[in-house]
mmCIF file of C-alpha atoms in Angstrom:
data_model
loop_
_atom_site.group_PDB
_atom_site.id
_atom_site.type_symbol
_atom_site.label_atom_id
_atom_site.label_comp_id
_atom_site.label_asym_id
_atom_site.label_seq_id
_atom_site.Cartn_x
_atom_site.Cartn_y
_atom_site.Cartn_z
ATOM 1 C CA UNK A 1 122.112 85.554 61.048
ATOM 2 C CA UNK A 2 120.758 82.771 58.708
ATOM 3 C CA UNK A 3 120.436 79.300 60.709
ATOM 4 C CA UNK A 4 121.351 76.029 58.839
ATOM 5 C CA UNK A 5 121.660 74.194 62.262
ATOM 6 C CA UNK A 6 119.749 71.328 64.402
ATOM 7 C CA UNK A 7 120.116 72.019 67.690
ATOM 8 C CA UNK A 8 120.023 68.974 70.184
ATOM 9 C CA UNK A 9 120.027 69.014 73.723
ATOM 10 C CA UNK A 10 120.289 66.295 76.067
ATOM 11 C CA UNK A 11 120.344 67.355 80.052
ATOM 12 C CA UNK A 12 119.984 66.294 83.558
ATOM 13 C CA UNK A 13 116.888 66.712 85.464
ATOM 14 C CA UNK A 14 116.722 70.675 86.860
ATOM 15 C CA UNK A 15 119.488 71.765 84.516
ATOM 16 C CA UNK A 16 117.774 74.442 82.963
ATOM 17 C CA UNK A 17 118.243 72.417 79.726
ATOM 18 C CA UNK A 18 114.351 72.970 78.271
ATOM 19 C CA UNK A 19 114.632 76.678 79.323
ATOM 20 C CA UNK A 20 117.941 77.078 77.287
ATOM 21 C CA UNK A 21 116.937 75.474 74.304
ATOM 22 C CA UNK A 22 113.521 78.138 74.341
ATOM 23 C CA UNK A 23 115.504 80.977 74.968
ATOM 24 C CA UNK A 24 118.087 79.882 72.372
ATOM 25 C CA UNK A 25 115.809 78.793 69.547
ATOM 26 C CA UNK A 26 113.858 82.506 70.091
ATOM 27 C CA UNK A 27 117.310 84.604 69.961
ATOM 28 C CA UNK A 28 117.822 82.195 66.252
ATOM 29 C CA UNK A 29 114.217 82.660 65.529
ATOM 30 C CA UNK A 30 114.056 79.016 64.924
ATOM 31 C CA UNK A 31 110.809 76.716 66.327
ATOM 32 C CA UNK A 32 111.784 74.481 69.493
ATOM 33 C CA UNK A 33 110.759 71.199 70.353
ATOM 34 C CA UNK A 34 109.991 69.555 73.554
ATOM 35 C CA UNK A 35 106.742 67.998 74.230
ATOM 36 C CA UNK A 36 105.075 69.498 71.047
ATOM 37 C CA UNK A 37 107.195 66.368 69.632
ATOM 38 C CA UNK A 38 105.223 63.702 71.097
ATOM 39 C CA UNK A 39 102.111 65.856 69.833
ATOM 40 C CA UNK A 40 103.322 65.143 66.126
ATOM 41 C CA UNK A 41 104.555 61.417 66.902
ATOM 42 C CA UNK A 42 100.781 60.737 67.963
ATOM 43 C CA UNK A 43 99.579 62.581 64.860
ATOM 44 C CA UNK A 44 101.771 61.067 62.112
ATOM 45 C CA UNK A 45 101.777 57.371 63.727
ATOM 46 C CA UNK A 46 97.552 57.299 64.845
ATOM 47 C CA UNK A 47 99.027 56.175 67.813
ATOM 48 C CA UNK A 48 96.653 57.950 71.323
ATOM 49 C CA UNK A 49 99.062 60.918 72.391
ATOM 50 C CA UNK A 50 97.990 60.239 75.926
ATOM 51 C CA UNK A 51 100.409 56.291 75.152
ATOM 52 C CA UNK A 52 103.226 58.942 74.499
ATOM 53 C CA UNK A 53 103.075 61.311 77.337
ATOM 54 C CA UNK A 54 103.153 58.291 80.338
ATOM 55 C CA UNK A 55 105.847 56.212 78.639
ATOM 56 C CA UNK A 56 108.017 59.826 77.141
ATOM 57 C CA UNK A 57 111.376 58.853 77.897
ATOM 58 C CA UNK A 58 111.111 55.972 80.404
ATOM 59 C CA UNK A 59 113.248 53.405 81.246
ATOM 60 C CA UNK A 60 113.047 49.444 79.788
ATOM 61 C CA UNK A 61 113.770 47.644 82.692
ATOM 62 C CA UNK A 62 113.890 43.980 81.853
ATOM 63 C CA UNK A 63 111.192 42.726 83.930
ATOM 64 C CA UNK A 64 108.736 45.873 83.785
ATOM 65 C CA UNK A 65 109.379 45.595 79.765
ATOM 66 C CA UNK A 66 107.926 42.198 79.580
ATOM 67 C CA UNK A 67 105.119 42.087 81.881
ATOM 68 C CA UNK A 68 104.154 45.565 80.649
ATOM 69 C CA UNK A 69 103.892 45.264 77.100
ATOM 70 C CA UNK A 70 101.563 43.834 74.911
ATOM 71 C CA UNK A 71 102.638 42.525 71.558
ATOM 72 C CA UNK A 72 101.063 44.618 68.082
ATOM 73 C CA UNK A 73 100.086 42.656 65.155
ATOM 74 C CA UNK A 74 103.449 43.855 63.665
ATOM 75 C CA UNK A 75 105.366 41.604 66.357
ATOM 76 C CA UNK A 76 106.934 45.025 67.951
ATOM 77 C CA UNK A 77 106.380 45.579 71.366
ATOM 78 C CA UNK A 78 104.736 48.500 72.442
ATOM 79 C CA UNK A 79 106.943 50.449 73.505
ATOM 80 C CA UNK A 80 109.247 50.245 70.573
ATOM 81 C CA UNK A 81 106.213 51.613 68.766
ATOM 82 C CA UNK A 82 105.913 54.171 70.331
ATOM 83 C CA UNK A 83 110.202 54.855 70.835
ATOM 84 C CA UNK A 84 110.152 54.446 66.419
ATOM 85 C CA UNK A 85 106.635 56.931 66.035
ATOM 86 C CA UNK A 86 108.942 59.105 68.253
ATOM 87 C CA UNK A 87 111.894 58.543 65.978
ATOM 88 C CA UNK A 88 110.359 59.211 62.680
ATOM 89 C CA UNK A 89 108.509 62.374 64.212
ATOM 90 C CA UNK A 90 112.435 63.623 64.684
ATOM 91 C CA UNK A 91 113.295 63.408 61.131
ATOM 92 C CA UNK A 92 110.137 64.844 59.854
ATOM 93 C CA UNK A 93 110.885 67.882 61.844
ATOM 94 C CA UNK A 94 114.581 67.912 61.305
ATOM 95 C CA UNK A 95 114.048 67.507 57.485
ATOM 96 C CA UNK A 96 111.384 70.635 57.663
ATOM 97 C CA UNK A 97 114.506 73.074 59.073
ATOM 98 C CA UNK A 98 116.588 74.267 61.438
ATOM 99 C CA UNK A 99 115.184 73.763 64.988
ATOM 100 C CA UNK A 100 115.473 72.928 68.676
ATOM 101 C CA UNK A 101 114.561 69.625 70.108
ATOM 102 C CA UNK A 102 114.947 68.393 73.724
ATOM 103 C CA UNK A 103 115.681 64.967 74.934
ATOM 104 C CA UNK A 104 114.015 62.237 73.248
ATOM 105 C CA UNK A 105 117.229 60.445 71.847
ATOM 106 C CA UNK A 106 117.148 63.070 68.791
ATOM 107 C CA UNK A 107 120.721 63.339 68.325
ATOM 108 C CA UNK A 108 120.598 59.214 68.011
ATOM 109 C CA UNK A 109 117.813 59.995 65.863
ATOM 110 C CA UNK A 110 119.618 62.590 63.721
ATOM 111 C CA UNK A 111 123.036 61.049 63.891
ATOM 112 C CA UNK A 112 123.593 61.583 60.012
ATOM 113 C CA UNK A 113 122.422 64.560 59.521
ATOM 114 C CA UNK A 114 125.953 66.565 58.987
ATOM 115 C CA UNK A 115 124.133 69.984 60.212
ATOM 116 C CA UNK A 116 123.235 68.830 63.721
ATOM 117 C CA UNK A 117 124.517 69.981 66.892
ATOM 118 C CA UNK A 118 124.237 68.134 69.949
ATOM 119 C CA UNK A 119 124.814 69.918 73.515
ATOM 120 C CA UNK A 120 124.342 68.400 76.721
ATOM 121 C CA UNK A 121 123.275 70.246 79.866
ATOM 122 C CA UNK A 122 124.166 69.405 83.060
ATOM 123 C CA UNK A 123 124.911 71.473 86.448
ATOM 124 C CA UNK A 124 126.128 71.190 89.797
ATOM 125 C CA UNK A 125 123.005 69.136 92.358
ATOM 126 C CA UNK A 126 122.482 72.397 94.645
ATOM 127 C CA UNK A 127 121.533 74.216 91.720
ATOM 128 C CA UNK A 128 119.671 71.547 90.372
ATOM 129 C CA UNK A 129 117.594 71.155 93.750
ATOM 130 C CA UNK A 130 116.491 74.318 94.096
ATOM 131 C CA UNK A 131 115.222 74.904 90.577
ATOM 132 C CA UNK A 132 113.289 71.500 91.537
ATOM 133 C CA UNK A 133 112.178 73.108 94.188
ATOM 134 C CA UNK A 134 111.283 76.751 92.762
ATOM 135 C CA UNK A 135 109.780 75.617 89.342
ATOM 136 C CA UNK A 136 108.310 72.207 89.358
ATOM 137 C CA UNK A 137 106.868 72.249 92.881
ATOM 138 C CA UNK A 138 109.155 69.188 94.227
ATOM 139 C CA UNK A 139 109.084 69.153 97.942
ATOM 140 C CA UNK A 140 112.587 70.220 99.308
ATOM 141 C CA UNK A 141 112.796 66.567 101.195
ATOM 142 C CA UNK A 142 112.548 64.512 98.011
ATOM 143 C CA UNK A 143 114.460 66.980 95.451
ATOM 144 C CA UNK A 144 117.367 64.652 95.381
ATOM 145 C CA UNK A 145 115.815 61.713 95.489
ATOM 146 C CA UNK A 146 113.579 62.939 92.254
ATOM 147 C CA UNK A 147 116.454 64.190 90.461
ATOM 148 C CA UNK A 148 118.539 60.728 90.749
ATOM 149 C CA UNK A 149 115.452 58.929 89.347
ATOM 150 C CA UNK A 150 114.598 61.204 86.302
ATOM 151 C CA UNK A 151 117.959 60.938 85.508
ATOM 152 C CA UNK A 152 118.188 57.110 85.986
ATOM 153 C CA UNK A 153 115.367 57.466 83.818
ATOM 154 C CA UNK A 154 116.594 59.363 81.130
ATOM 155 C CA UNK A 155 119.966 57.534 80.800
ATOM 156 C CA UNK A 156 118.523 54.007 80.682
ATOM 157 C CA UNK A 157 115.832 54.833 78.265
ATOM 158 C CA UNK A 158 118.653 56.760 76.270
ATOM 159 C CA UNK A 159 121.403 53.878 76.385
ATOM 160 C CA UNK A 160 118.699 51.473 76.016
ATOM 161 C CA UNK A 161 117.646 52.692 72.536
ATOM 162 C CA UNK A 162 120.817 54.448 71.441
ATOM 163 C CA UNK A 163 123.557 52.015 72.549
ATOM 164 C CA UNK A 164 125.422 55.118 73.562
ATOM 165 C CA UNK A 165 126.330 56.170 76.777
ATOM 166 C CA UNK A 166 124.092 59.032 78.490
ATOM 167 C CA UNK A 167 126.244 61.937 79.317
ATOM 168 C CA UNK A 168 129.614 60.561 78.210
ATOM 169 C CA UNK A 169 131.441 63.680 76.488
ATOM 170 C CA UNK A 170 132.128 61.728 73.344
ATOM 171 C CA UNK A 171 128.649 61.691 72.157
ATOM 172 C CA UNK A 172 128.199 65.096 72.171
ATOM 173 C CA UNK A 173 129.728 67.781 70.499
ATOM 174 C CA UNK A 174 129.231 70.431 73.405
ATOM 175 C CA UNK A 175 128.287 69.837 76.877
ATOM 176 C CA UNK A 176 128.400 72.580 79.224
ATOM 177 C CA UNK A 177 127.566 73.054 83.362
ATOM 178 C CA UNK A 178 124.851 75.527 83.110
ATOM 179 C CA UNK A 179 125.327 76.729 87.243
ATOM 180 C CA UNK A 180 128.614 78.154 86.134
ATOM 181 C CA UNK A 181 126.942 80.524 83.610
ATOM 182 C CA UNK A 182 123.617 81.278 84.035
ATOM 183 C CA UNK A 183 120.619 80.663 81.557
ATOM 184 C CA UNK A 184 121.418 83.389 79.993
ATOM 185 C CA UNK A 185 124.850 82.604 79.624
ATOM 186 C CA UNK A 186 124.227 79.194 78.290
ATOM 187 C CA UNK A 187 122.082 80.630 75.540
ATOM 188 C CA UNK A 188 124.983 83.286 74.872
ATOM 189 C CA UNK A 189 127.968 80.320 74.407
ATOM 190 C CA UNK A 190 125.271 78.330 72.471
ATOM 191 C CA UNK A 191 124.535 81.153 69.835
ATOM 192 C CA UNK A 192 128.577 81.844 69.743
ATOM 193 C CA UNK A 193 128.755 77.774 69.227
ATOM 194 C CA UNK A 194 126.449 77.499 65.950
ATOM 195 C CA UNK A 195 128.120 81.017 64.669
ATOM 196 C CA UNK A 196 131.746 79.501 64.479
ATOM 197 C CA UNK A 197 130.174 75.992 63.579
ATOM 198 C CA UNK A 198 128.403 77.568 60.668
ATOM 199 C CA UNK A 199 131.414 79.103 59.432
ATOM 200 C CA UNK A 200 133.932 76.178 60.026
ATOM 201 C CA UNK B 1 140.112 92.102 78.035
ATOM 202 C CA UNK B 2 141.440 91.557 81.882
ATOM 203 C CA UNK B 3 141.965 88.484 82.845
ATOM 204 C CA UNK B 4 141.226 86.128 86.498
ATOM 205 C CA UNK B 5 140.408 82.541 85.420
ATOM 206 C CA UNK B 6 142.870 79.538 85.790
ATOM 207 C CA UNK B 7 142.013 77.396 82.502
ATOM 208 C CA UNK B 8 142.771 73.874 82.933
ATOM 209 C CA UNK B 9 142.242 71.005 79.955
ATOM 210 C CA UNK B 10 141.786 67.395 80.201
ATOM 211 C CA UNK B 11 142.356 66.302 76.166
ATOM 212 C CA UNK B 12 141.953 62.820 74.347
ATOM 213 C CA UNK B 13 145.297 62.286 72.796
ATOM 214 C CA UNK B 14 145.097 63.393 69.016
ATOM 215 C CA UNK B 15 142.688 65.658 69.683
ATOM 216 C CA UNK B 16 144.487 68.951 69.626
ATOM 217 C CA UNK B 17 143.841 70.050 73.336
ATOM 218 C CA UNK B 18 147.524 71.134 73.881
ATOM 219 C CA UNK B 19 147.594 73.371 70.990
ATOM 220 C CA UNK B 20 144.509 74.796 71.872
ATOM 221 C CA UNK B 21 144.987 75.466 75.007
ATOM 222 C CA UNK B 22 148.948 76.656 73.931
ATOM 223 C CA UNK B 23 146.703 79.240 71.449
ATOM 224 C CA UNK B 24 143.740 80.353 74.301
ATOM 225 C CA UNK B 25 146.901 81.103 76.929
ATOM 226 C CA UNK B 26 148.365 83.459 73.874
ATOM 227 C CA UNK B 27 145.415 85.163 73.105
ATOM 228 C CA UNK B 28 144.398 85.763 76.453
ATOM 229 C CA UNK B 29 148.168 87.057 77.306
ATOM 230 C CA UNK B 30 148.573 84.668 80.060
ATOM 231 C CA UNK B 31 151.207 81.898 80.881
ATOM 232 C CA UNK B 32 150.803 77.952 79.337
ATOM 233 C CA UNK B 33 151.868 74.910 80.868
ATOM 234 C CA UNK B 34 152.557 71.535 80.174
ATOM 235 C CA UNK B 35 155.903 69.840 80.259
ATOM 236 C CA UNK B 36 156.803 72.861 82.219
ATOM 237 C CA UNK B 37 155.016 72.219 85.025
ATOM 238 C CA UNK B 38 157.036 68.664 85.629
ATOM 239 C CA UNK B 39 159.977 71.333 85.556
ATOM 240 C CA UNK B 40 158.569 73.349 88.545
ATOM 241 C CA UNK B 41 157.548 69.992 90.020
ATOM 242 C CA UNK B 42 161.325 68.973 89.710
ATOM 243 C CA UNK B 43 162.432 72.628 91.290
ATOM 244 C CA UNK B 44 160.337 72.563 93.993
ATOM 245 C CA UNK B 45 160.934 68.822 95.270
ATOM 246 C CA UNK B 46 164.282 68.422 94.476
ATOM 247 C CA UNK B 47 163.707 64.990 92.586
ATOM 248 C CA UNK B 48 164.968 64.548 89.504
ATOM 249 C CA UNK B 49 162.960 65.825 86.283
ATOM 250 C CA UNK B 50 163.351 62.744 84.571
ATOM 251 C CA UNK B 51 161.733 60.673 86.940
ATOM 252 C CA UNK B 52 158.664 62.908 86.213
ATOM 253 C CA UNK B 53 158.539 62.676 82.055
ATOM 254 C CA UNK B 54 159.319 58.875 82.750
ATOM 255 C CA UNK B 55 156.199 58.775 84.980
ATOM 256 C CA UNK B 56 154.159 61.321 83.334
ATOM 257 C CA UNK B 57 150.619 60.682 83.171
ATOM 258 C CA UNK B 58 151.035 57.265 83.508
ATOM 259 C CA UNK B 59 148.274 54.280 84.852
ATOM 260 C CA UNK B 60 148.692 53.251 88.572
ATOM 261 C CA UNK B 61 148.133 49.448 87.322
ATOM 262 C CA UNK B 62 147.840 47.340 90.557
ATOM 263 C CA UNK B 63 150.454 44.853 90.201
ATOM 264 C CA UNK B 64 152.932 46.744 87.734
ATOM 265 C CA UNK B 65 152.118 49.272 91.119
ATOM 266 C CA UNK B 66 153.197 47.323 93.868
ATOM 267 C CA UNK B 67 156.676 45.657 91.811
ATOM 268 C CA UNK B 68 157.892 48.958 90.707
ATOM 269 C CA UNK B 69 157.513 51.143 93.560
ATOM 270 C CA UNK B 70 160.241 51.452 96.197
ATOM 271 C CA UNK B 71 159.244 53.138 99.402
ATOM 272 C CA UNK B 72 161.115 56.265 100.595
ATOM 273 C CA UNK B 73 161.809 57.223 104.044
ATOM 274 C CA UNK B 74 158.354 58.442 104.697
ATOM 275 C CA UNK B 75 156.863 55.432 103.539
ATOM 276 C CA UNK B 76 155.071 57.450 100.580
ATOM 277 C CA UNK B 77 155.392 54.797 97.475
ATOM 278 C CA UNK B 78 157.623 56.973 94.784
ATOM 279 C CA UNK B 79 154.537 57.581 91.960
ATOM 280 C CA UNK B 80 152.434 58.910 95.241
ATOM 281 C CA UNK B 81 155.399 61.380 95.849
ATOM 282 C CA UNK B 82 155.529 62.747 92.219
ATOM 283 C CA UNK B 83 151.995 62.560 92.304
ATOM 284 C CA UNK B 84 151.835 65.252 95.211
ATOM 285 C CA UNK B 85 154.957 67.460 93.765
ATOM 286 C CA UNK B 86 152.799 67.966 90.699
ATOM 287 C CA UNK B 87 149.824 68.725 92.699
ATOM 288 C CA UNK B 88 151.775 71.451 94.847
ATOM 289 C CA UNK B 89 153.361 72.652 91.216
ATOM 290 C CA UNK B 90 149.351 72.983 90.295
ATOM 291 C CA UNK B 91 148.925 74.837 93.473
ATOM 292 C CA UNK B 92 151.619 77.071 92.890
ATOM 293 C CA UNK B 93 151.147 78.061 89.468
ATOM 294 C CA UNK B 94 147.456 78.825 90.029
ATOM 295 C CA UNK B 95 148.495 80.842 93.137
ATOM 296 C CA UNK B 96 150.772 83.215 91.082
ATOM 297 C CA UNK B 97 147.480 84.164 89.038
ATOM 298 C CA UNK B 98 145.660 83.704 85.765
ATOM 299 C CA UNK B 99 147.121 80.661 83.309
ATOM 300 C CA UNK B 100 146.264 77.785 81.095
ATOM 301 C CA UNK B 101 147.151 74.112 82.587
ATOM 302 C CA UNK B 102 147.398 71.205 80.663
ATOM 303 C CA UNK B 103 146.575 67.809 82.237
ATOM 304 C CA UNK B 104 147.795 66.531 84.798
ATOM 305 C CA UNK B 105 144.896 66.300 87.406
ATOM 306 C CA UNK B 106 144.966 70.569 87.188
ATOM 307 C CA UNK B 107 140.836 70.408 87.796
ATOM 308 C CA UNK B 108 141.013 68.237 90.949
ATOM 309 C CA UNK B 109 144.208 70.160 92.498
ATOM 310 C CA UNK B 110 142.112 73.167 92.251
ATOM 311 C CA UNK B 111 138.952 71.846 92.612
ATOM 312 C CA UNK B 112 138.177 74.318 95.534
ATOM 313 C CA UNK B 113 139.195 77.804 93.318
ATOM 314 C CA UNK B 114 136.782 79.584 92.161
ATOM 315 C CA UNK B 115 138.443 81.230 89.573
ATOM 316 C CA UNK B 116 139.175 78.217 87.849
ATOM 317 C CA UNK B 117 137.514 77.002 84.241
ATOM 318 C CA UNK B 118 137.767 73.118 83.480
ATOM 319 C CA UNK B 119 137.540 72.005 80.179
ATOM 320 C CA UNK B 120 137.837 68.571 78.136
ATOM 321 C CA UNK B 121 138.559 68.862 74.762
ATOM 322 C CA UNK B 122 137.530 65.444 72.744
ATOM 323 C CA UNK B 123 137.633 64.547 68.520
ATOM 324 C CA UNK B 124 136.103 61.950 66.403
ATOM 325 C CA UNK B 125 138.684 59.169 66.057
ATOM 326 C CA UNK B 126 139.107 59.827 61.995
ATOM 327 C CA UNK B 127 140.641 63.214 62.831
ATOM 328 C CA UNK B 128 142.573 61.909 66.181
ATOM 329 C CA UNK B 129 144.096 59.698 63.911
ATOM 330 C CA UNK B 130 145.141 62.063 61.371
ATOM 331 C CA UNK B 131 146.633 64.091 63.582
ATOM 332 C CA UNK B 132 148.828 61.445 65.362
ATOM 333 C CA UNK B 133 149.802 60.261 62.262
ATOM 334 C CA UNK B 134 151.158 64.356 61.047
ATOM 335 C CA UNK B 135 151.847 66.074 63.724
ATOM 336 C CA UNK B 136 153.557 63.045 66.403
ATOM 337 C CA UNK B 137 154.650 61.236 63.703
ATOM 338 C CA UNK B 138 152.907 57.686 64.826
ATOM 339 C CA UNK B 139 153.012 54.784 61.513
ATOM 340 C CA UNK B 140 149.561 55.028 60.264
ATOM 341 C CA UNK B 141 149.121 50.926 60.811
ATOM 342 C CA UNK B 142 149.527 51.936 64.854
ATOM 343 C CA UNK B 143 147.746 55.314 65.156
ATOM 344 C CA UNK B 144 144.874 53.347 66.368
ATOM 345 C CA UNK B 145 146.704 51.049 68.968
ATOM 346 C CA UNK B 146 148.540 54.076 70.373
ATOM 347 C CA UNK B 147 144.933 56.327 70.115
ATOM 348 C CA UNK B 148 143.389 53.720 72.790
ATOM 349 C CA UNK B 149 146.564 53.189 74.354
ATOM 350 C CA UNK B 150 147.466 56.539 75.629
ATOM 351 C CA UNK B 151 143.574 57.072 76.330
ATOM 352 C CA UNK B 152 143.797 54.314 78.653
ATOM 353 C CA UNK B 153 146.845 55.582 80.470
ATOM 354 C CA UNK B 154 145.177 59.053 81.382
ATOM 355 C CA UNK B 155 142.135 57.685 82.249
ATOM 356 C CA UNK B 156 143.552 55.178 84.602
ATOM 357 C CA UNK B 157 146.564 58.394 86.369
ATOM 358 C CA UNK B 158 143.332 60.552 86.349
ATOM 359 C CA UNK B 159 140.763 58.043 87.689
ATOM 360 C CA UNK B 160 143.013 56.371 89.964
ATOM 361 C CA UNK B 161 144.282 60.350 92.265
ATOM 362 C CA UNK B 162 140.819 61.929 92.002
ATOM 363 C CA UNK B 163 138.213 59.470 92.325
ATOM 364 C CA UNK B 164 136.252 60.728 89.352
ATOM 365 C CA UNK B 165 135.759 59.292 85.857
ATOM 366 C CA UNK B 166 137.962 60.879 83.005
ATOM 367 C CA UNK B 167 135.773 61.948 80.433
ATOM 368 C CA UNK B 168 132.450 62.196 82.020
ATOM 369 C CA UNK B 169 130.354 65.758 81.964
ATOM 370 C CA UNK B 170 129.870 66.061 84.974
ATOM 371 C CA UNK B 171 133.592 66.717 85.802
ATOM 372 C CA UNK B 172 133.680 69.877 83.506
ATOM 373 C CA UNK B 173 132.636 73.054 83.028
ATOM 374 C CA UNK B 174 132.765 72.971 79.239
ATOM 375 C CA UNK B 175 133.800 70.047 77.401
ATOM 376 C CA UNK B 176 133.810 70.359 73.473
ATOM 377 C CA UNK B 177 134.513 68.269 70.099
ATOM 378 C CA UNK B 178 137.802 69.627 68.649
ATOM 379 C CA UNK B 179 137.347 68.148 64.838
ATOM 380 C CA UNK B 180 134.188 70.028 64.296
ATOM 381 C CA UNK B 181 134.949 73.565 65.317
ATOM 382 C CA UNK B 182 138.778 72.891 64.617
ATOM 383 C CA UNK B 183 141.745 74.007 66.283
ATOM 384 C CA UNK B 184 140.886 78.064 66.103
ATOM 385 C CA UNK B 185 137.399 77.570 66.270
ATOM 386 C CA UNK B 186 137.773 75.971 69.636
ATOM 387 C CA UNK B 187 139.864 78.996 70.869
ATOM 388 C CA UNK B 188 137.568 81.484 69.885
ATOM 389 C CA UNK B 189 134.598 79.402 71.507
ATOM 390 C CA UNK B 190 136.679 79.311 74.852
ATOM 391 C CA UNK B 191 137.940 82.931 74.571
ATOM 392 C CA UNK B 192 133.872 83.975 74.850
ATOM 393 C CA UNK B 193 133.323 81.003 77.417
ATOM 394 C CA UNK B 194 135.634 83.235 79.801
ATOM 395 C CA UNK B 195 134.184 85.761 78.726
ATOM 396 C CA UNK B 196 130.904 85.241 79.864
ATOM 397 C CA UNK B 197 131.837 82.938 82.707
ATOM 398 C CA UNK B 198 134.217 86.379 83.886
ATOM 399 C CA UNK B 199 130.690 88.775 83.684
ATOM 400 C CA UNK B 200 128.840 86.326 85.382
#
């Protein structure tokens, strides 16, 4: 099958959502994005990749914002530097094809671009925990208290620079609960997804 | 294909959830409700059917609340009591095997069924609009006003009995955008949800 499609996908901390957009963007033979993004960002803006990685997709909390940042000769804080680099590194690689990208505000990003898709992963917590637990090395005692902060993290950074509301249904055009149907699964309703989007 | 999953589908008004779901129950060969579950809810309670279209779906506003209910002899207030002869309708239906179930709280009154699929079907506004205006027969000038209106209503009935938010991810299995995949586009993507969610 030919591809015309962008594939974005928001998700929750230990939803799988990384592993689906891989495994989906091999089966469509399509490259996939996740941190290879902020690779590009740092390469197209001159900006240290190394700024990119220990600010990628971290809150602005008010008080943190201002004592953290230091002001560029532009006037633009820091952070929104890096948040725009970020930004423009989206539509470079959304104008070069079809693709996958994870997180990173990319269906903001992307949000006129007529042959995007945006999906949101999220699952049920015990699920969540123990994939925590098994694949990034999170001790069983503070899995939940690590998943409630990337998440915190993820949805203020997202509503902070989107003005959108992380994981409301309406800003996505399919969100699914990936404990219900596997990784595999996922992947399967995603591939059926762009098929009948393709042809609608 | 053989069928065991209970379908239920929270919808934004205009967005086309009944007839999709009205479509998925055909295709799959199994029974569709809607306005006939306030029917069985009327059977089975012995109150009056019209009590239940005149309340159906409707927002548990505090003071509008407290004026216009009555208390009955065992001091349930009267939307509480059509409240719970829906729920028990739910119950019943779902018992008697595999169906699709419009609204109506279905996902919380089976919340504990395994077999069950919840879905929220959602549109852009443009085509929410379009469809109020041609298929419900709502003056163009008000499609908007009656959009947010009913929106409101369901959010606040829904809300208000299951202590969850109306419209947020979390509370679904699959929730998708109607006006891009349209109306048989959306049954075909939920036909291979149950699919895979049936293998699983």
């Amino acid at each position: 099958m030919s591809i015309k499609s962008i594939i974005t996908i928001g998700r929750q901390y230990g939803s799988g959502g990384r592993e689906i957009g891989e495994k989906l963007a091999k089966k469509l033979g399509i490259p996939f994005y996740d941190n290879k993004l902020l690779e590009i960002a740092a390469k197209e803006s001159g900006i240290n990749q190394e700024f990119f990685e220990a600010n990628d997709e971290k809150p602005v909390n008010s008080l943190l914002y201002i004592l953290s940042n230091t002001y560029s000769s532009d006037n633009l804080p820091f952070n929104h530097k890096l948040f725009l680099a970020q930004f423009e590194a989206v539509k470079k690689i959304a104008s070069e094809g079809p693709c996958v990208i994870v997180g990173r505000c990319a269906d903001y990003a992307l949000r006129d671009n007529k042959n995007v898709v945006n999906v949101f992963i999220h699952a049920a917590l015990d699920s969540r925990r123990e994939r925590a637990v098994k694949l990034y090395d999170v001790p069983e005692k503070k899995a939940d208290e690590v998943i409630i902060r990337i998440d915190k993290q993820r949805a203020s950074y997202y509503n902070f620079y989107t003005c959108q509301k992380w994981g409301r249904v309406d800003n996505y055009d399919l969100a699914l609960d990936s404990s219900l149907l596997g990784i595999d699964g996922a992947v399967e309703l995603l591939e059926k997804y762009v098929e009948i989007k393709e042809k609608a």
